[in-house]
Amino acid sequence: MGVLALLALLLSAAGGVLLPLGHRARVVRRYTMSLPTQADPIDDRDALELHRRLSNRAALSDPFGRALSEGLDVCSQAIRLYGVEGVITSFNGGKDAVAILHLMRAALAAYCQKAGLPQARLPVLFFEQQDEFPEVDAFVREAVR
């Protein structure tokens, strides 16, 4: 059983649901996970351009450049080691999660291009909370579309 199939089974057992990326759910009980599907060509170009810009900035030898380089390397190595379907990004809408989401998007786009694979969408997992601000919930849903 694949990682995503196992996760879907676990979430289902816990009362959660899996949603394909871009699916707009009206009622989601506990968890939402975007399943990887082939990326939109516009997303492909955006993610590859993001990777180019991040890599250029990471090449600078200041503290931010070094941290950015290390972050991209960690994301790239995770995808290389575990494959496109073996890496899931948790996203809660916070500033750190937004940074990780974009690092992972960029790393995934570069990995797929280098490996000659079709561009893939990043699997994203969101743990819903009953007391979440509506603005955060709306931002999370928009961000993973």
PDB file of C-alpha atoms in Angstrom:
ATOM      1  CA  MET A   1       0.000   0.000   0.000  1.00  0.00           C
ATOM      2  CA  GLY A   2       1.373   3.402  -0.948  1.00  0.00           C
ATOM      3  CA  VAL A   3       1.932   6.224   1.504  1.00  0.00           C
ATOM      4  CA  LEU A   4      -1.008   8.245   0.181  1.00  0.00           C
ATOM      5  CA  ALA A   5      -3.343   5.258   0.233  1.00  0.00           C
ATOM      6  CA  LEU A   6      -2.328   4.483   3.814  1.00  0.00           C
ATOM      7  CA  LEU A   7      -2.780   8.116   4.834  1.00  0.00           C
ATOM      8  CA  ALA A   8      -6.192   8.205   3.152  1.00  0.00           C
ATOM      9  CA  LEU A   9      -7.212   5.094   5.083  1.00  0.00           C
ATOM     10  CA  LEU A  10      -5.987   6.547   8.390  1.00  0.00           C
ATOM     11  CA  LEU A  11      -7.682   9.892   7.808  1.00  0.00           C
ATOM     12  CA  SER A  12     -10.903   8.203   6.788  1.00  0.00           C
ATOM     13  CA  ALA A  13     -10.859   6.089   9.943  1.00  0.00           C
ATOM     14  CA  ALA A  14     -10.334   9.244  12.030  1.00  0.00           C
ATOM     15  CA  GLY A  15     -13.264  11.057  10.415  1.00  0.00           C
ATOM     16  CA  GLY A  16     -11.184  13.085   7.990  1.00  0.00           C
ATOM     17  CA  VAL A  17     -11.363  13.329   4.248  1.00  0.00           C
ATOM     18  CA  LEU A  18      -8.926  13.573   1.366  1.00  0.00           C
ATOM     19  CA  LEU A  19      -9.539  16.212  -1.244  1.00  0.00           C
ATOM     20  CA  PRO A  20      -7.868  16.523  -4.636  1.00  0.00           C
ATOM     21  CA  LEU A  21      -5.975  19.778  -5.055  1.00  0.00           C
ATOM     22  CA  GLY A  22      -8.333  22.441  -6.301  1.00  0.00           C
ATOM     23  CA  HIS A  23     -11.466  20.734  -4.973  1.00  0.00           C
ATOM     24  CA  ARG A  24     -13.598  23.143  -2.977  1.00  0.00           C
ATOM     25  CA  ALA A  25     -15.282  21.365  -0.118  1.00  0.00           C
ATOM     26  CA  ARG A  26     -18.145  22.919   1.775  1.00  0.00           C
ATOM     27  CA  VAL A  27     -17.853  20.589   4.754  1.00  0.00           C
ATOM     28  CA  VAL A  28     -14.607  19.016   5.829  1.00  0.00           C
ATOM     29  CA  ARG A  29     -14.512  17.525   9.269  1.00  0.00           C
ATOM     30  CA  ARG A  30     -10.928  17.257  10.421  1.00  0.00           C
ATOM     31  CA  TYR A  31      -8.259  16.986   7.799  1.00  0.00           C
ATOM     32  CA  THR A  32      -7.814  18.066   4.258  1.00  0.00           C
ATOM     33  CA  MET A  33      -5.104  16.751   2.028  1.00  0.00           C
ATOM     34  CA  SER A  34      -4.482  17.738  -1.515  1.00  0.00           C
ATOM     35  CA  LEU A  35      -3.566  14.748  -3.609  1.00  0.00           C
ATOM     36  CA  PRO A  36      -0.805  15.147  -6.174  1.00  0.00           C
ATOM     37  CA  THR A  37      -2.109  15.499  -9.676  1.00  0.00           C
ATOM     38  CA  GLN A  38      -0.441  16.863 -12.752  1.00  0.00           C
ATOM     39  CA  ALA A  39       0.251  20.554 -12.357  1.00  0.00           C
ATOM     40  CA  ASP A  40      -1.273  23.297 -14.458  1.00  0.00           C
ATOM     41  CA  PRO A  41       1.203  24.627 -17.100  1.00  0.00           C
ATOM     42  CA  ILE A  42       0.994  28.105 -15.561  1.00  0.00           C
ATOM     43  CA  ASP A  43       1.833  26.639 -12.142  1.00  0.00           C
ATOM     44  CA  ASP A  44       4.767  24.802 -13.771  1.00  0.00           C
ATOM     45  CA  ARG A  45       6.261  28.010 -15.105  1.00  0.00           C
ATOM     46  CA  ASP A  46       5.616  29.861 -11.851  1.00  0.00           C
ATOM     47  CA  ALA A  47       7.222  27.141  -9.738  1.00  0.00           C
ATOM     48  CA  LEU A  48      10.240  26.845 -12.057  1.00  0.00           C
ATOM     49  CA  GLU A  49      10.642  30.630 -12.080  1.00  0.00           C
ATOM     50  CA  LEU A  50      10.363  30.617  -8.287  1.00  0.00           C
ATOM     51  CA  HIS A  51      13.107  27.980  -8.132  1.00  0.00           C
ATOM     52  CA  ARG A  52      15.322  30.048 -10.426  1.00  0.00           C
ATOM     53  CA  ARG A  53      14.863  33.165  -8.309  1.00  0.00           C
ATOM     54  CA  LEU A  54      15.336  31.335  -5.016  1.00  0.00           C
ATOM     55  CA  SER A  55      18.468  29.622  -6.333  1.00  0.00           C
ATOM     56  CA  ASN A  56      19.900  32.945  -7.504  1.00  0.00           C
ATOM     57  CA  ARG A  57      19.247  34.492  -4.096  1.00  0.00           C
ATOM     58  CA  ALA A  58      20.596  31.397  -2.313  1.00  0.00           C
ATOM     59  CA  ALA A  59      23.867  31.796  -4.227  1.00  0.00           C
ATOM     60  CA  LEU A  60      24.680  34.933  -2.230  1.00  0.00           C
ATOM     61  CA  SER A  61      26.939  34.191   0.723  1.00  0.00           C
ATOM     62  CA  ASP A  62      25.095  36.239   3.329  1.00  0.00           C
ATOM     63  CA  PRO A  63      23.210  34.570   6.226  1.00  0.00           C
ATOM     64  CA  PHE A  64      19.868  34.643   4.393  1.00  0.00           C
ATOM     65  CA  GLY A  65      21.413  33.194   1.237  1.00  0.00           C
ATOM     66  CA  ARG A  66      22.976  30.352   3.219  1.00  0.00           C
ATOM     67  CA  ALA A  67      19.699  29.634   5.048  1.00  0.00           C
ATOM     68  CA  LEU A  68      17.749  29.702   1.783  1.00  0.00           C
ATOM     69  CA  SER A  69      20.273  27.381   0.152  1.00  0.00           C
ATOM     70  CA  GLU A  70      20.014  24.950   3.050  1.00  0.00           C
ATOM     71  CA  GLY A  71      16.203  25.071   2.959  1.00  0.00           C
ATOM     72  CA  LEU A  72      16.087  24.342  -0.779  1.00  0.00           C
ATOM     73  CA  ASP A  73      18.628  21.550  -0.329  1.00  0.00           C
ATOM     74  CA  VAL A  74      16.592  19.907   2.452  1.00  0.00           C
ATOM     75  CA  CYS A  75      13.420  20.038   0.349  1.00  0.00           C
ATOM     76  CA  SER A  76      15.217  18.744  -2.756  1.00  0.00           C
ATOM     77  CA  GLN A  77      16.858  15.900  -0.834  1.00  0.00           C
ATOM     78  CA  ALA A  78      13.525  14.851   0.690  1.00  0.00           C
ATOM     79  CA  ILE A  79      11.976  14.603  -2.779  1.00  0.00           C
ATOM     80  CA  ARG A  80      15.036  12.796  -4.154  1.00  0.00           C
ATOM     81  CA  LEU A  81      15.077  10.298  -1.272  1.00  0.00           C
ATOM     82  CA  TYR A  82      11.350   9.633  -0.905  1.00  0.00           C
ATOM     83  CA  GLY A  83       9.997  10.459  -4.352  1.00  0.00           C
ATOM     84  CA  VAL A  84       7.232  12.771  -5.447  1.00  0.00           C
ATOM     85  CA  GLU A  85       4.502  10.745  -3.728  1.00  0.00           C
ATOM     86  CA  GLY A  86       6.516  10.117  -0.564  1.00  0.00           C
ATOM     87  CA  VAL A  87       6.740  13.725   0.615  1.00  0.00           C
ATOM     88  CA  ILE A  88       3.734  15.499   2.101  1.00  0.00           C
ATOM     89  CA  THR A  89       3.829  19.120   3.219  1.00  0.00           C
ATOM     90  CA  SER A  90       1.833  20.144   6.268  1.00  0.00           C
ATOM     91  CA  PHE A  91       0.313  23.579   5.809  1.00  0.00           C
ATOM     92  CA  ASN A  92      -1.473  25.627   8.459  1.00  0.00           C
ATOM     93  CA  GLY A  93      -1.443  29.040   6.781  1.00  0.00           C
ATOM     94  CA  GLY A  94       1.203  30.522   9.085  1.00  0.00           C
ATOM     95  CA  LYS A  95       4.223  32.411   7.796  1.00  0.00           C
ATOM     96  CA  ASP A  96       6.615  29.490   8.345  1.00  0.00           C
ATOM     97  CA  ALA A  97       4.264  27.101   6.558  1.00  0.00           C
ATOM     98  CA  VAL A  98       3.926  29.538   3.640  1.00  0.00           C
ATOM     99  CA  ALA A  99       7.729  29.650   3.318  1.00  0.00           C
ATOM    100  CA  ILE A 100       7.973  25.831   3.395  1.00  0.00           C
ATOM    101  CA  LEU A 101       5.137  25.490   0.887  1.00  0.00           C
ATOM    102  CA  HIS A 102       6.948  27.713  -1.614  1.00  0.00           C
ATOM    103  CA  LEU A 103      10.330  26.045  -1.002  1.00  0.00           C
ATOM    104  CA  MET A 104       8.711  22.642  -1.606  1.00  0.00           C
ATOM    105  CA  ARG A 105       6.882  23.882  -4.750  1.00  0.00           C
ATOM    106  CA  ALA A 106      10.144  25.184  -6.156  1.00  0.00           C
ATOM    107  CA  ALA A 107      12.118  22.061  -5.236  1.00  0.00           C
ATOM    108  CA  LEU A 108       9.444  19.766  -6.698  1.00  0.00           C
ATOM    109  CA  ALA A 109       9.298  21.693  -9.984  1.00  0.00           C
ATOM    110  CA  ALA A 110      13.079  21.574 -10.350  1.00  0.00           C
ATOM    111  CA  TYR A 111      13.165  17.874  -9.462  1.00  0.00           C
ATOM    112  CA  CYS A 112      10.499  16.969 -12.024  1.00  0.00           C
ATOM    113  CA  GLN A 113      12.196  19.019 -14.736  1.00  0.00           C
ATOM    114  CA  LYS A 114      15.644  17.542 -14.016  1.00  0.00           C
ATOM    115  CA  ALA A 115      14.269  13.981 -13.864  1.00  0.00           C
ATOM    116  CA  GLY A 116      12.263  14.433 -17.077  1.00  0.00           C
ATOM    117  CA  LEU A 117       9.009  13.780 -15.231  1.00  0.00           C
ATOM    118  CA  PRO A 118       5.739  15.591 -15.845  1.00  0.00           C
ATOM    119  CA  GLN A 119       5.321  18.424 -13.374  1.00  0.00           C
ATOM    120  CA  ALA A 120       3.423  17.239 -10.303  1.00  0.00           C
ATOM    121  CA  ARG A 121       1.373  19.020  -7.683  1.00  0.00           C
ATOM    122  CA  LEU A 122       2.664  18.932  -4.148  1.00  0.00           C
ATOM    123  CA  PRO A 123       0.642  16.870  -1.642  1.00  0.00           C
ATOM    124  CA  VAL A 124      -0.437  19.255   1.115  1.00  0.00           C
ATOM    125  CA  LEU A 125      -1.979  18.285   4.458  1.00  0.00           C
ATOM    126  CA  PHE A 126      -4.041  20.711   6.549  1.00  0.00           C
ATOM    127  CA  PHE A 127      -5.336  19.886  10.017  1.00  0.00           C
ATOM    128  CA  GLU A 128      -8.548  21.799  10.506  1.00  0.00           C
ATOM    129  CA  GLN A 129      -9.443  23.189  13.905  1.00  0.00           C
ATOM    130  CA  GLN A 130     -12.879  24.219  15.093  1.00  0.00           C
ATOM    131  CA  ASP A 131     -11.609  27.535  16.459  1.00  0.00           C
ATOM    132  CA  GLU A 132      -9.686  28.528  13.313  1.00  0.00           C
ATOM    133  CA  PHE A 133     -10.155  32.105  12.133  1.00  0.00           C
ATOM    134  CA  PRO A 134     -12.281  32.166   8.956  1.00  0.00           C
ATOM    135  CA  GLU A 135      -9.582  34.254   7.243  1.00  0.00           C
ATOM    136  CA  VAL A 136      -6.956  31.576   7.922  1.00  0.00           C
ATOM    137  CA  ASP A 137      -9.267  28.849   6.647  1.00  0.00           C
ATOM    138  CA  ALA A 138     -10.003  30.842   3.477  1.00  0.00           C
ATOM    139  CA  PHE A 139      -6.292  31.585   2.948  1.00  0.00           C
ATOM    140  CA  VAL A 140      -5.332  27.919   3.341  1.00  0.00           C
ATOM    141  CA  ARG A 141      -7.987  26.758   0.901  1.00  0.00           C
ATOM    142  CA  GLU A 142      -6.952  29.408  -1.660  1.00  0.00           C
ATOM    143  CA  ALA A 143      -3.248  28.651  -1.240  1.00  0.00           C
ATOM    144  CA  VAL A 144      -3.573  24.940  -2.027  1.00  0.00           C
ATOM    145  CA  ARG A 145      -5.878  25.349  -5.010  1.00  0.00           C
TER     146      ARG A 145
END
